[in-house]
mmCIF file of C-alpha atoms in Angstrom:
data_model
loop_
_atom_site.group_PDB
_atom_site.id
_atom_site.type_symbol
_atom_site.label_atom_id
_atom_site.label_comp_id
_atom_site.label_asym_id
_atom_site.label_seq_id
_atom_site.Cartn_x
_atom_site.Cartn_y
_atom_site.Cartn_z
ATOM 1 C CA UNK A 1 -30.328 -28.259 26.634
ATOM 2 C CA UNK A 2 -31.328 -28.683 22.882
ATOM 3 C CA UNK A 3 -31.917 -24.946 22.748
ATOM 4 C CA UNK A 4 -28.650 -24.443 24.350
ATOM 5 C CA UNK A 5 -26.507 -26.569 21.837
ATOM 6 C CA UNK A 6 -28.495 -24.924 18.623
ATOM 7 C CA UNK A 7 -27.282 -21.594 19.855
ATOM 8 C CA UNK A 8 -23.899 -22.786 20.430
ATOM 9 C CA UNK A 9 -23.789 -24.535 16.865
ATOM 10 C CA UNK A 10 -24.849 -20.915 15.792
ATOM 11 C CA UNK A 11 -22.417 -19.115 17.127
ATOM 12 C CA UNK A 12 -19.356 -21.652 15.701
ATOM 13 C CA UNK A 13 -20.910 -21.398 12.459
ATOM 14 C CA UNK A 14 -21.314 -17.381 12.301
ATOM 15 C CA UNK A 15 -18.169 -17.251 13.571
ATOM 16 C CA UNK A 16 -16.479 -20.222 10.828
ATOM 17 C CA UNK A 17 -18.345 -17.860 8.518
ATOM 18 C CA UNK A 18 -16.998 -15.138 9.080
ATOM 19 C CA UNK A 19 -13.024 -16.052 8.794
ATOM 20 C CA UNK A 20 -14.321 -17.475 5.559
ATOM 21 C CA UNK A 21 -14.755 -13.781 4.652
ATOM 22 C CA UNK A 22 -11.873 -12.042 6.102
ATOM 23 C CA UNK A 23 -8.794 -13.078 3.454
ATOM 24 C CA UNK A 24 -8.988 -13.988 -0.040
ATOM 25 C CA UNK A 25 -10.799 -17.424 -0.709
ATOM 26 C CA UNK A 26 -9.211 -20.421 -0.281
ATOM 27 C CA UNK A 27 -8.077 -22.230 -3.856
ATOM 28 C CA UNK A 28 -9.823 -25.282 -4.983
ATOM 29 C CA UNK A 29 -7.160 -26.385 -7.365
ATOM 30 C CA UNK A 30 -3.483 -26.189 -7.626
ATOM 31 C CA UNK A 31 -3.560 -22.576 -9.459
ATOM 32 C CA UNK A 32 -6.007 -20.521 -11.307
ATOM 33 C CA UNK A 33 -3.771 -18.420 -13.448
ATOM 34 C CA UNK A 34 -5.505 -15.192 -14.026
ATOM 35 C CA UNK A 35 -6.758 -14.760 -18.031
ATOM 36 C CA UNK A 36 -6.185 -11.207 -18.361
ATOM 37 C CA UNK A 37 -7.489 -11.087 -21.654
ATOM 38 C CA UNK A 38 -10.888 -12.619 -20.351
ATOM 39 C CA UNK A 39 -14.004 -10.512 -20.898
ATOM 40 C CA UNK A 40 -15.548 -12.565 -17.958
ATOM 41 C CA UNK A 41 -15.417 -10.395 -14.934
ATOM 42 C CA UNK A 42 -15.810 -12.391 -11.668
ATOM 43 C CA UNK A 43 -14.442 -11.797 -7.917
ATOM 44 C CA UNK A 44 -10.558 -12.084 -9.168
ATOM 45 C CA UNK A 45 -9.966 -13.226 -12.431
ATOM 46 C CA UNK A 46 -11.183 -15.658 -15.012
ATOM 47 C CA UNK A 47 -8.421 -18.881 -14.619
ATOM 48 C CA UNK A 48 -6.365 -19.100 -17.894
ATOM 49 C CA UNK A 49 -6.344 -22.965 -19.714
ATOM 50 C CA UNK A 50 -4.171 -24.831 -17.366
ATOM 51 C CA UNK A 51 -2.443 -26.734 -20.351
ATOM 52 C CA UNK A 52 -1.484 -23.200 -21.472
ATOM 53 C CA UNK A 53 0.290 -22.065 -18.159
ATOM 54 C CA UNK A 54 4.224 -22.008 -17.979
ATOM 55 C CA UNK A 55 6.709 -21.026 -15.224
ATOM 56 C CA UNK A 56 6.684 -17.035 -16.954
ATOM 57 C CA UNK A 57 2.805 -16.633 -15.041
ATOM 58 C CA UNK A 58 4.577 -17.410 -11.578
ATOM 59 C CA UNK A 59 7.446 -15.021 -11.707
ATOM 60 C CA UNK A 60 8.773 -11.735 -12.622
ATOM 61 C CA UNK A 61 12.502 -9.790 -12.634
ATOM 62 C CA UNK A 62 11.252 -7.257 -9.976
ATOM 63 C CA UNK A 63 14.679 -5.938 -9.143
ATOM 64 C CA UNK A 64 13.561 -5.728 -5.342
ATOM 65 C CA UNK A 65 16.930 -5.393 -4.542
ATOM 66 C CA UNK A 66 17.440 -2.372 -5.909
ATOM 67 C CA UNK A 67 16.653 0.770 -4.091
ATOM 68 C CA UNK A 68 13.710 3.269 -5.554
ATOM 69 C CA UNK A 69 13.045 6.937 -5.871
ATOM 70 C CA UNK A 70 10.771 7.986 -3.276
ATOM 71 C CA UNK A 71 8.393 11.487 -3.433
ATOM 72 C CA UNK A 72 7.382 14.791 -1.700
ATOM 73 C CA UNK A 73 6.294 12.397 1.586
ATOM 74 C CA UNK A 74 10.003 10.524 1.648
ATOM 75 C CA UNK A 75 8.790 7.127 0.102
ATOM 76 C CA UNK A 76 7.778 4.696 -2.497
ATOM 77 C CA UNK A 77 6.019 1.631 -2.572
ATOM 78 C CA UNK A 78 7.083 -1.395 -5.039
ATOM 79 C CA UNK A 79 3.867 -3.972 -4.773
ATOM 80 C CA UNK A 80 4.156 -6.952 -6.095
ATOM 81 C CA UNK A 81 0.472 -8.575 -7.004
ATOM 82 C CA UNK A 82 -1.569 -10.271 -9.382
ATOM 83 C CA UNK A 83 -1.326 -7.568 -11.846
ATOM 84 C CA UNK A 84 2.253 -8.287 -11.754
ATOM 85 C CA UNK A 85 2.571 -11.884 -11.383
ATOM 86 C CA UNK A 86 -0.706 -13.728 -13.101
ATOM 87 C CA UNK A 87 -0.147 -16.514 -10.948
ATOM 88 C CA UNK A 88 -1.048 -15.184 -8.124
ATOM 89 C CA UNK A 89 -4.592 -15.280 -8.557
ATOM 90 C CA UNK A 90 -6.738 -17.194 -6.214
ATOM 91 C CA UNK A 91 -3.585 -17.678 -3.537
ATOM 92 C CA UNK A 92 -4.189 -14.898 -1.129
ATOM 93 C CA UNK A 93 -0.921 -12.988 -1.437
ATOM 94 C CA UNK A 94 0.945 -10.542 -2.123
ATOM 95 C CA UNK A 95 4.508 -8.512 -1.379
ATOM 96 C CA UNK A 96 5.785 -4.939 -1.274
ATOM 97 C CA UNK A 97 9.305 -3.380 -1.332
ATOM 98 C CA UNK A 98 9.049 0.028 0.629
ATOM 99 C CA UNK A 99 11.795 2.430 0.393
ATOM 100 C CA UNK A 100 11.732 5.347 2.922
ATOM 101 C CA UNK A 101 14.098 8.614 2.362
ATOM 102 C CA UNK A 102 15.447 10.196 5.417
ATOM 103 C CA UNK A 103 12.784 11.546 7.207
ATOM 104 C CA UNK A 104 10.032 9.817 5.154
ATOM 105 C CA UNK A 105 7.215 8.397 5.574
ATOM 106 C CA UNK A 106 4.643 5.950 4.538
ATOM 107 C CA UNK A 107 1.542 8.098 5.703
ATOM 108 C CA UNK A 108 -0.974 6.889 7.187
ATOM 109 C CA UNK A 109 -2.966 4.446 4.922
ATOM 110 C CA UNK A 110 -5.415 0.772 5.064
ATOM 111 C CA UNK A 111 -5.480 -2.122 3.456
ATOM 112 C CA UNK A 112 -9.220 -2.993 3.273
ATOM 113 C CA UNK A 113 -8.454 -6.500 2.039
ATOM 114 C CA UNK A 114 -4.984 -7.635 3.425
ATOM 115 C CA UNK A 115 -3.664 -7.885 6.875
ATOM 116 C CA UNK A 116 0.821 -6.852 6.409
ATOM 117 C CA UNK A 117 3.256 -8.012 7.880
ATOM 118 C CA UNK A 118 6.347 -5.702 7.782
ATOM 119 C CA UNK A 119 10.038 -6.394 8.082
ATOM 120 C CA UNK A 120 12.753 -3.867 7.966
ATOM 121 C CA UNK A 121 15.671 -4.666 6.211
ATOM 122 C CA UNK A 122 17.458 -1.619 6.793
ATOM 123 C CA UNK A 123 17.611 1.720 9.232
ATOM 124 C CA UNK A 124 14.649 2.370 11.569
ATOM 125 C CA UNK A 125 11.243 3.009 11.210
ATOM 126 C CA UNK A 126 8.690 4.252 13.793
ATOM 127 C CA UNK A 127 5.606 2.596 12.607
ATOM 128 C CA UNK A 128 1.683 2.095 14.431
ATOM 129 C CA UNK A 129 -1.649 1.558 13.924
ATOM 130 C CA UNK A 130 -4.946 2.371 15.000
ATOM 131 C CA UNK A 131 -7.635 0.348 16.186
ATOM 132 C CA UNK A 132 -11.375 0.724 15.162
ATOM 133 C CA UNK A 133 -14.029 2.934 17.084
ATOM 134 C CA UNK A 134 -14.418 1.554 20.464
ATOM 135 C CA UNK A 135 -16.737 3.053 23.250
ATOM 136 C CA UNK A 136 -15.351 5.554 25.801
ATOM 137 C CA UNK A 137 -12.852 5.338 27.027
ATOM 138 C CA UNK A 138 -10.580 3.228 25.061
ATOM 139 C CA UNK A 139 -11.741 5.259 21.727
ATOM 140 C CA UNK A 140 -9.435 4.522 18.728
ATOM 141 C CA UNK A 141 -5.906 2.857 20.769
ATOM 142 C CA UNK A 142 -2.532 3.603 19.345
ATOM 143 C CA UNK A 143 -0.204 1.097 19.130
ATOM 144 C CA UNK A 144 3.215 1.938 18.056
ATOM 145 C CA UNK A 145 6.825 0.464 17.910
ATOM 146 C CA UNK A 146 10.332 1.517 16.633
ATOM 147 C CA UNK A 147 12.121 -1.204 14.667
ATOM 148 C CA UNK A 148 15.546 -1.627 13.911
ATOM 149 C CA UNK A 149 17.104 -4.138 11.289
ATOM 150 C CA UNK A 150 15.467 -7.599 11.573
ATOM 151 C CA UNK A 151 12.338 -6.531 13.048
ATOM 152 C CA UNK A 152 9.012 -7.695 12.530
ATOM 153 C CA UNK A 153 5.752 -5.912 12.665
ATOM 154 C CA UNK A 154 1.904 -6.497 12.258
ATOM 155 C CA UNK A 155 -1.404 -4.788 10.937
ATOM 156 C CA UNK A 156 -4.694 -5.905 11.152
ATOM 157 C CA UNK A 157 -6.476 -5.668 8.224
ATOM 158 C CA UNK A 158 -8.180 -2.590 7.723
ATOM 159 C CA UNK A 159 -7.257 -0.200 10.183
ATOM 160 C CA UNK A 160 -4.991 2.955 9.761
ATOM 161 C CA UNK A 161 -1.433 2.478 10.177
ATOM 162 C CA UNK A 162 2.017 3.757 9.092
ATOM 163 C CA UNK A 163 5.525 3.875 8.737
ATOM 164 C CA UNK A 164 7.954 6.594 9.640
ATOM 165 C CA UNK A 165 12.098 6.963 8.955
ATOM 166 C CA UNK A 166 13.188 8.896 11.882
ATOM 167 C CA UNK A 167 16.164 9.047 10.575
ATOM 168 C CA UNK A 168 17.361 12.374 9.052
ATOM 169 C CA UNK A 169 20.758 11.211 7.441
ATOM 170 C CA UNK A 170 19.889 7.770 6.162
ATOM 171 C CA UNK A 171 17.356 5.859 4.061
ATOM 172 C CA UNK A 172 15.257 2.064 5.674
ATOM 173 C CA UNK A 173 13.837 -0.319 3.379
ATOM 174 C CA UNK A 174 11.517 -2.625 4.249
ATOM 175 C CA UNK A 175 9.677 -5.769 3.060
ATOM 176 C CA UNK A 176 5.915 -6.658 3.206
ATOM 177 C CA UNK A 177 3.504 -9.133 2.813
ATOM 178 C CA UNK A 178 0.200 -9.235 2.563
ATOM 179 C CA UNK A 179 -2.804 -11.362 2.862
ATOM 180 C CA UNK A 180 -4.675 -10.539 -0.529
ATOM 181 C CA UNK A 181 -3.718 -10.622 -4.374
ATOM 182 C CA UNK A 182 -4.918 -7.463 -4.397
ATOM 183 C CA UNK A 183 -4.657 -5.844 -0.718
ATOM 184 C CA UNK A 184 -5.256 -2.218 -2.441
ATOM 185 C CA UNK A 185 -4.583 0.711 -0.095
ATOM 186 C CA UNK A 186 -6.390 3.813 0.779
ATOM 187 C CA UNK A 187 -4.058 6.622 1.229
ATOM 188 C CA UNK A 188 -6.231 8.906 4.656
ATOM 189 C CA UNK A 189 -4.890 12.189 3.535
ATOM 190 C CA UNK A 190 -5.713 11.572 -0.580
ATOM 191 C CA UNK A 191 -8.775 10.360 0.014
ATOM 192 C CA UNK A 192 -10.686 12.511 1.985
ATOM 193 C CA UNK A 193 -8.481 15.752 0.455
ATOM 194 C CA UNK A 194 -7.749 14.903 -3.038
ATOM 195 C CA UNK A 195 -10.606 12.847 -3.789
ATOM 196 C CA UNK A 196 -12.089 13.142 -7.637
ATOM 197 C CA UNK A 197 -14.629 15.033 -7.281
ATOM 198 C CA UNK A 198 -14.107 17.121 -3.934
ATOM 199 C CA UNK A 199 -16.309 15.856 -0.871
ATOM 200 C CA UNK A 200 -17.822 19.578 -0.075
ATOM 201 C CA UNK A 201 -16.033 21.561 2.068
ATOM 202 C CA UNK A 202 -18.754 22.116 4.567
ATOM 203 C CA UNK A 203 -18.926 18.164 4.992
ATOM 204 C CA UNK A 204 -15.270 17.944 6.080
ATOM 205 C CA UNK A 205 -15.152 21.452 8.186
ATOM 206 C CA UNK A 206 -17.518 19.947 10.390
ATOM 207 C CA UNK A 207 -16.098 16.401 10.421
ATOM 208 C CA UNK A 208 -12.669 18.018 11.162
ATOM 209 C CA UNK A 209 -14.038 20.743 13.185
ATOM 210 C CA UNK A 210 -11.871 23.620 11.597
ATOM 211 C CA UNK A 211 -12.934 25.990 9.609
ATOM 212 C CA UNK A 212 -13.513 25.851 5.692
ATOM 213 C CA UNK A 213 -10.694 28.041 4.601
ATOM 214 C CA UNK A 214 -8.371 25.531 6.051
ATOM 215 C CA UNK A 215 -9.980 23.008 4.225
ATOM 216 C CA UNK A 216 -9.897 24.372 0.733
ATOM 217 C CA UNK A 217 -6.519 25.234 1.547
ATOM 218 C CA UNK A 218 -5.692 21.423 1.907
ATOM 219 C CA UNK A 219 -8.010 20.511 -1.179
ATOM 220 C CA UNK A 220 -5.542 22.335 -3.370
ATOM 221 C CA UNK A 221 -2.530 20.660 -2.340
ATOM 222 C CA UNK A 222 -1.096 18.141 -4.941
ATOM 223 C CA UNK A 223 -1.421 14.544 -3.120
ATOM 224 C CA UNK A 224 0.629 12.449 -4.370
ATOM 225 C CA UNK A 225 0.400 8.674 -4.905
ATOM 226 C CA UNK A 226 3.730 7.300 -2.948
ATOM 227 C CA UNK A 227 2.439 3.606 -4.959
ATOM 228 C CA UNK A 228 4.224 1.864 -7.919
#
């Protein structure tokens, strides 16, 4: 029985432990004001003197309300975090205007630190995510939706997902927040194409089993960064 409960009181704690680790840590104070101008380099930022902090380090004239340009892949992303707004440090969040031309996208991307939650504000987006390697035969699961104005939609942190105007004739705009100061975002496509320097082209012929002329061919395209 006492070798029972010890395992039990194992498992509760590994599993405590590790929610601990899956957002941003919790704040032991009211704010912690990130000190940009702090040589100090720690998980975050350095906290600025409290007595020093004024309304200006919690806010900023973002204009979300105003539509953007988007590029070649039909979008642009407007984040909001605490390289914007100072005062977000420590608090575990963050938010994101994305506009979406007709017929554009958001391609497929992760947030390795932030789970999103998505709400469109206008048009329709097709939007889905991915889950992590599972064992045959549920492999990596698809889940998708379409959402219309006043939808709401989720994705787990970390795993590949997307957002898609289906549209051709108008532009959707949509608002997101995330669980991180600083979700950050891998782009799929730039990364493993347009990364600085190339990964060899023998490396991703065999991961992508095609051959290496179509690989150097997608090397050379121009991937573009769809984030403000």
């Amino acid at each position: 029985i006492i070798l029972s409960s010890f395992l039990l009181l194992a498992v509760l704690l590994a599993l405590v432990s590790w929610q601990a680790t899956a957002s941003d840590p919790s704040p032991l104070q009211d704010f912690c004001v990130a000190d940009m101008n702090s040589p100090v380099r720690v998980n975050g930022f350095v906290c600025k003197n409290p007595m020093e902090v004024n309304a200006d380090d919690f806010f900023k004239a973002a204009a979300l309300d105003k539509p953007r340009v988007t590029n070649k892949v039909g979008s642009n992303v407007t984040l909001i975090n605490v390289m914007q707004i100072a005062g977000l440090n420590t608090l575990g969040i963050s938010i994101a205007r994305i506009d979406y031309a007709p017929l554009g996208q958001n391609p497929p991307h992760t947030h390795p630190r932030a789970t999103e939650i998505l709400t469109v504000l206008e048009g329709t987006l097709y939007v889905g995510f991915v889950t992590s390697n599972q064992p045959a035969p549920n492999r990596n699961k698809f889940l998708s939706k379409v959402l219309n104005k006043g939808d709401v939609f989720v994705f787990p942190v970390g795993l590949i997902h997307f957002q898609f105007n289906p549209n051709p004739h108008k532009p959707a705009v949509a608002i997101a927040a995330l669980s991180s100061q600083n979700p950050g975002a891998i782009t799929i496509a730039n990364a493993v194409f347009g990364s600085d320097p190339q990964i060899s082209d023998d490396v991703l012929a065999k991961a992508f089993q095609v051959e290496k002329n179509t690989i150097d061919w997608l090397q050379a395209q121009f991937w573009e960064n769809n984030h403000n």
